[in-house]
PDB file of C-alpha atoms in Angstrom:
ATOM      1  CA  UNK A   1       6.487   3.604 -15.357  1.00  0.00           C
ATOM      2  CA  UNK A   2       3.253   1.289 -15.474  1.00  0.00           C
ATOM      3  CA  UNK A   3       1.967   0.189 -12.694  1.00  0.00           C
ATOM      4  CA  UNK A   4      -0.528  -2.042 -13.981  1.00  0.00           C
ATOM      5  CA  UNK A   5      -0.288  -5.696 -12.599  1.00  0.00           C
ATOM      6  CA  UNK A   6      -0.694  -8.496 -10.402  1.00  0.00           C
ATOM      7  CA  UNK A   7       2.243  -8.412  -7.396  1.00  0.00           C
ATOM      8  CA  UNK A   8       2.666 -11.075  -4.901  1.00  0.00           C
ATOM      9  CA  UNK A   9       5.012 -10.193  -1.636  1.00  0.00           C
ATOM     10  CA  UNK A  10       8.188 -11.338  -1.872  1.00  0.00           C
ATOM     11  CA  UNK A  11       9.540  -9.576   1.094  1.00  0.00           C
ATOM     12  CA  UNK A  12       8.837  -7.065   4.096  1.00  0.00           C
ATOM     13  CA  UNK A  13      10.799  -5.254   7.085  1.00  0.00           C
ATOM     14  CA  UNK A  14       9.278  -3.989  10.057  1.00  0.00           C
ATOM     15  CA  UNK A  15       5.580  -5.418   9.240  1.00  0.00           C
ATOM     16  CA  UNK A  16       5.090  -6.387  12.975  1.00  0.00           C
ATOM     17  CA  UNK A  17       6.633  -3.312  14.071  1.00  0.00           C
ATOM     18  CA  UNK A  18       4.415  -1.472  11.511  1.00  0.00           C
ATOM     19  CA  UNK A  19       1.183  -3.488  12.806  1.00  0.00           C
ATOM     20  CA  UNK A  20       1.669  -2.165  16.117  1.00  0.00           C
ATOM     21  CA  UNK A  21       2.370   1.245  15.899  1.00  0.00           C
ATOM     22  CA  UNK A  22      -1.000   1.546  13.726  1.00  0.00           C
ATOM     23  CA  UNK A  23      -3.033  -0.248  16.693  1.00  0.00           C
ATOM     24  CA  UNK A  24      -3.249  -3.334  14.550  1.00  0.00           C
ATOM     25  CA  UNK A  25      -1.222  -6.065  15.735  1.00  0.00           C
ATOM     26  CA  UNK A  26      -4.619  -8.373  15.996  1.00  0.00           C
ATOM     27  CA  UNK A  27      -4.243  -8.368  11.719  1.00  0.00           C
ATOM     28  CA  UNK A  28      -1.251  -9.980  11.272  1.00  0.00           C
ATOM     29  CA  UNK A  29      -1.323 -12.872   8.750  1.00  0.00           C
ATOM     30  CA  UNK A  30       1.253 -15.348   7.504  1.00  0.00           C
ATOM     31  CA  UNK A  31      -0.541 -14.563   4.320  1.00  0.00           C
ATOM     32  CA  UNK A  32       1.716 -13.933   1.361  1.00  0.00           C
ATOM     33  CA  UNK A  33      -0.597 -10.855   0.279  1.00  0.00           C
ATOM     34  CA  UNK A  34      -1.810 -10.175  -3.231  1.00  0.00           C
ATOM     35  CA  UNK A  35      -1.534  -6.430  -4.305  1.00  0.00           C
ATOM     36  CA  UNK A  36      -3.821  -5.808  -8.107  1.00  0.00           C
ATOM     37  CA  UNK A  37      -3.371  -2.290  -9.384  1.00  0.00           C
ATOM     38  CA  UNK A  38      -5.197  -0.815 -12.261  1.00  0.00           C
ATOM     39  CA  UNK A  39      -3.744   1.931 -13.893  1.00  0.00           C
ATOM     40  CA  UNK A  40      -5.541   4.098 -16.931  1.00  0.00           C
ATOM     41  CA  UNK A  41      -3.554   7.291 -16.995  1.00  0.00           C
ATOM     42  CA  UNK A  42      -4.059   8.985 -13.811  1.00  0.00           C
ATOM     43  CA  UNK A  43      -6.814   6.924 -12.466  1.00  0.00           C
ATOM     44  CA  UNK A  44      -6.193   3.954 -10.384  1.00  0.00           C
ATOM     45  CA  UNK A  45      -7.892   1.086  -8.636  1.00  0.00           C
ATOM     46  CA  UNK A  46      -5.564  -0.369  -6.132  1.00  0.00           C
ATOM     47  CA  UNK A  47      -6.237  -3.699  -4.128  1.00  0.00           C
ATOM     48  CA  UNK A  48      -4.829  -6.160  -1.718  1.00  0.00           C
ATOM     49  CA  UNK A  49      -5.629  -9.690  -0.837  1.00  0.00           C
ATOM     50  CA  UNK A  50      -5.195 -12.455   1.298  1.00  0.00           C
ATOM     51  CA  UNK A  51      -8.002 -15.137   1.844  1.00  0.00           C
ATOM     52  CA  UNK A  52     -10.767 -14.104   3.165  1.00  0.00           C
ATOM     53  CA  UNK A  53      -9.549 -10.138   2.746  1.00  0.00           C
ATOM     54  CA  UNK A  54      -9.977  -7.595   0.574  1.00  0.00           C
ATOM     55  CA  UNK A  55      -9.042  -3.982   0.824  1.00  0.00           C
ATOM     56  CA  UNK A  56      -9.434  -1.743  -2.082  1.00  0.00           C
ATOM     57  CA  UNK A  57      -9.464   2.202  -3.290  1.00  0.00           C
ATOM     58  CA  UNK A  58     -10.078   4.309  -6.329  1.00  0.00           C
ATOM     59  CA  UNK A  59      -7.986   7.350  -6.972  1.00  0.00           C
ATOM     60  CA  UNK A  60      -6.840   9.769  -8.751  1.00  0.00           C
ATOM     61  CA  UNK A  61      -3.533  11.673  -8.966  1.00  0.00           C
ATOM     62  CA  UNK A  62      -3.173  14.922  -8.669  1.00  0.00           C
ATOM     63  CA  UNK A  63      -7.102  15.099  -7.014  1.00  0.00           C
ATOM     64  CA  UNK A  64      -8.590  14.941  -3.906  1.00  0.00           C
ATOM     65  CA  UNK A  65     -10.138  11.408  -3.114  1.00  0.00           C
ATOM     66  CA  UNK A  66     -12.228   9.477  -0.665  1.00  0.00           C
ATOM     67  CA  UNK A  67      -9.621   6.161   0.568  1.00  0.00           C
ATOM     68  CA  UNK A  68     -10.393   3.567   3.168  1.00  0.00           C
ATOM     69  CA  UNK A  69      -7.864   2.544   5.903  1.00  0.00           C
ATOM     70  CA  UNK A  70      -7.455  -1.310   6.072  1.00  0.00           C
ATOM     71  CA  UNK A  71      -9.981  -1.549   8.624  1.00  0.00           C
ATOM     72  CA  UNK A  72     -12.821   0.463   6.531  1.00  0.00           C
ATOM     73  CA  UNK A  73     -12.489   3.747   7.970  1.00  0.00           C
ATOM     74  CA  UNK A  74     -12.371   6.995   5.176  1.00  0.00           C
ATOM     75  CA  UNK A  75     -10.876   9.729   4.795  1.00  0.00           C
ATOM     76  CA  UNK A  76      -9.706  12.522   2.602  1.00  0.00           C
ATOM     77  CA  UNK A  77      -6.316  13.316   0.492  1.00  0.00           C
ATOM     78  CA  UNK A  78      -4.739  14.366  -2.035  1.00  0.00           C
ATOM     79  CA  UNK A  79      -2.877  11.846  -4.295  1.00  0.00           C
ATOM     80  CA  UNK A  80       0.443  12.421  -6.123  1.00  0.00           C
ATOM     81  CA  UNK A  81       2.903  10.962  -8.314  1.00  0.00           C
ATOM     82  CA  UNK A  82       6.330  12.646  -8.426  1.00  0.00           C
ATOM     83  CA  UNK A  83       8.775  11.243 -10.246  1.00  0.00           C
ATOM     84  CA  UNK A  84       7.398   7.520 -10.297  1.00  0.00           C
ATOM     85  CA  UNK A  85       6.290   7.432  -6.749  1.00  0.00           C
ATOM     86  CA  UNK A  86       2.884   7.383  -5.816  1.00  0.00           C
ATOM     87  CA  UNK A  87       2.232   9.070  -2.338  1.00  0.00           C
ATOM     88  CA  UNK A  88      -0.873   9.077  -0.153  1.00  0.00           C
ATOM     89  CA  UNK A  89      -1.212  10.523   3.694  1.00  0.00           C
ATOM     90  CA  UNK A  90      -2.934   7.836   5.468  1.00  0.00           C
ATOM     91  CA  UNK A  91      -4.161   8.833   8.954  1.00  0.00           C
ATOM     92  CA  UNK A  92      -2.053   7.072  10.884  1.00  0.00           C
ATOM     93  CA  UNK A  93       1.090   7.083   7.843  1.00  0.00           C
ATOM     94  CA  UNK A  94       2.497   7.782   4.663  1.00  0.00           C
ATOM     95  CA  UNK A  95       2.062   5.854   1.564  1.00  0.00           C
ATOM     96  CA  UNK A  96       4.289   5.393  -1.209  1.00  0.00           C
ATOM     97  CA  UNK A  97       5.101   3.150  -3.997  1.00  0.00           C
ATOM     98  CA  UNK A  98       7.115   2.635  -6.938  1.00  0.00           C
ATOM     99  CA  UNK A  99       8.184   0.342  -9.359  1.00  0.00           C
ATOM    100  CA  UNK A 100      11.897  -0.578  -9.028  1.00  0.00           C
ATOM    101  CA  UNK A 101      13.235  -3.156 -11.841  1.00  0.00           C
ATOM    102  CA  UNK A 102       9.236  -4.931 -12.228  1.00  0.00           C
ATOM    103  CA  UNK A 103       9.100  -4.718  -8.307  1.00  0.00           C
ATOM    104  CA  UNK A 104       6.335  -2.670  -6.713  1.00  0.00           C
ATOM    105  CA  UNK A 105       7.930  -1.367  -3.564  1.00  0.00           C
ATOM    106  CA  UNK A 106       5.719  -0.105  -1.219  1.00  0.00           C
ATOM    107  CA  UNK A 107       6.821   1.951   2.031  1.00  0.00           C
ATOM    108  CA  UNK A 108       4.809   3.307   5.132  1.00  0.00           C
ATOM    109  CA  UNK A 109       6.002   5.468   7.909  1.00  0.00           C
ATOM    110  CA  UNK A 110       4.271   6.418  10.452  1.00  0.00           C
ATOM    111  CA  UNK A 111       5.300   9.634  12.399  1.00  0.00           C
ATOM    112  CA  UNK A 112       5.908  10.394  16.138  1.00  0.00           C
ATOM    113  CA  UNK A 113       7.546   8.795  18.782  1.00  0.00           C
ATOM    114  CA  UNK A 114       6.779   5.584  17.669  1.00  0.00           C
ATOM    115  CA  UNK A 115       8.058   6.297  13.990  1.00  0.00           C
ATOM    116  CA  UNK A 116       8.147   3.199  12.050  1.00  0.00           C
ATOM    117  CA  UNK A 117       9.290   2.490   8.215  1.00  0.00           C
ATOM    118  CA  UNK A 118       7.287  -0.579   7.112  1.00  0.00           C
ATOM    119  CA  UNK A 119       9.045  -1.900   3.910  1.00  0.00           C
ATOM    120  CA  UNK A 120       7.404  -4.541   0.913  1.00  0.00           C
ATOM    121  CA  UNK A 121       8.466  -5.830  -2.174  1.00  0.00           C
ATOM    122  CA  UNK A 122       6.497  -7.268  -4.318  1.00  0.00           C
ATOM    123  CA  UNK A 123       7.160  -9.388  -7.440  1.00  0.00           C
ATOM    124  CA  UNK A 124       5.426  -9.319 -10.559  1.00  0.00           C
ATOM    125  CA  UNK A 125       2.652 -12.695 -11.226  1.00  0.00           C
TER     126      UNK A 125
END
């Protein structure tokens, strides 16, 4: 499926949890965020909002890119899409999102002893 669109969070589980276990507890926002993805084929541009905000990357699937964490650092990996599901290995987590009935649902866990599953849903503007 497309992933093409403009997404605004409609829910989340775990986000303080998630926060925390990435060292970034100091980022939380009451911010509904914005997520804009650009899709044309296997190349994407994929970007999230909130005032005053902005964190963006270019990738594409099945290739080796350069990302950048939400606080600027980069880093290298491979991107893939299996069977709808994108998935990227952040650092700190893994990445993956889908589109479930026109909802972009995005998941991070983060591994170790302070595992964490970090849930969003995001509806369709």
């Amino acid at each position: 499926m497309a992933f093409t669109g403009k997404y605004e969070l409609e829910s989340q589980e775990n986000y303080e949890e998630f926060l925390e276990a990435i060292g970034l507890l100091n980022a939380k926002t009451d911010h509904k965020v914005v997520t804009e993805v650009l899709q044309d084929g296997n190349n994407f541009t994929w970007t999230q909002t909130i005032p005053n905000w902005a964190w963006s990357n270019k990738f594409t699937i099945g290739q080796e890119c350069e990302l950048a964490t939400m606080m600027g650092s980069k880093f290298k990996t491979a991107v893939t899409l299996e069977n709808g599901k994108i998935s990227i290995k952040f650092p700190q987590y893994l990445f993956t999102a889908e589109i479930i009935e026109d909802k972009l649902v995005m998941i991070c866990v983060t591994s170790g002893d302070k595992g964490v599953t970090f849930k969003r849903v995001n509806k369709r503007i």
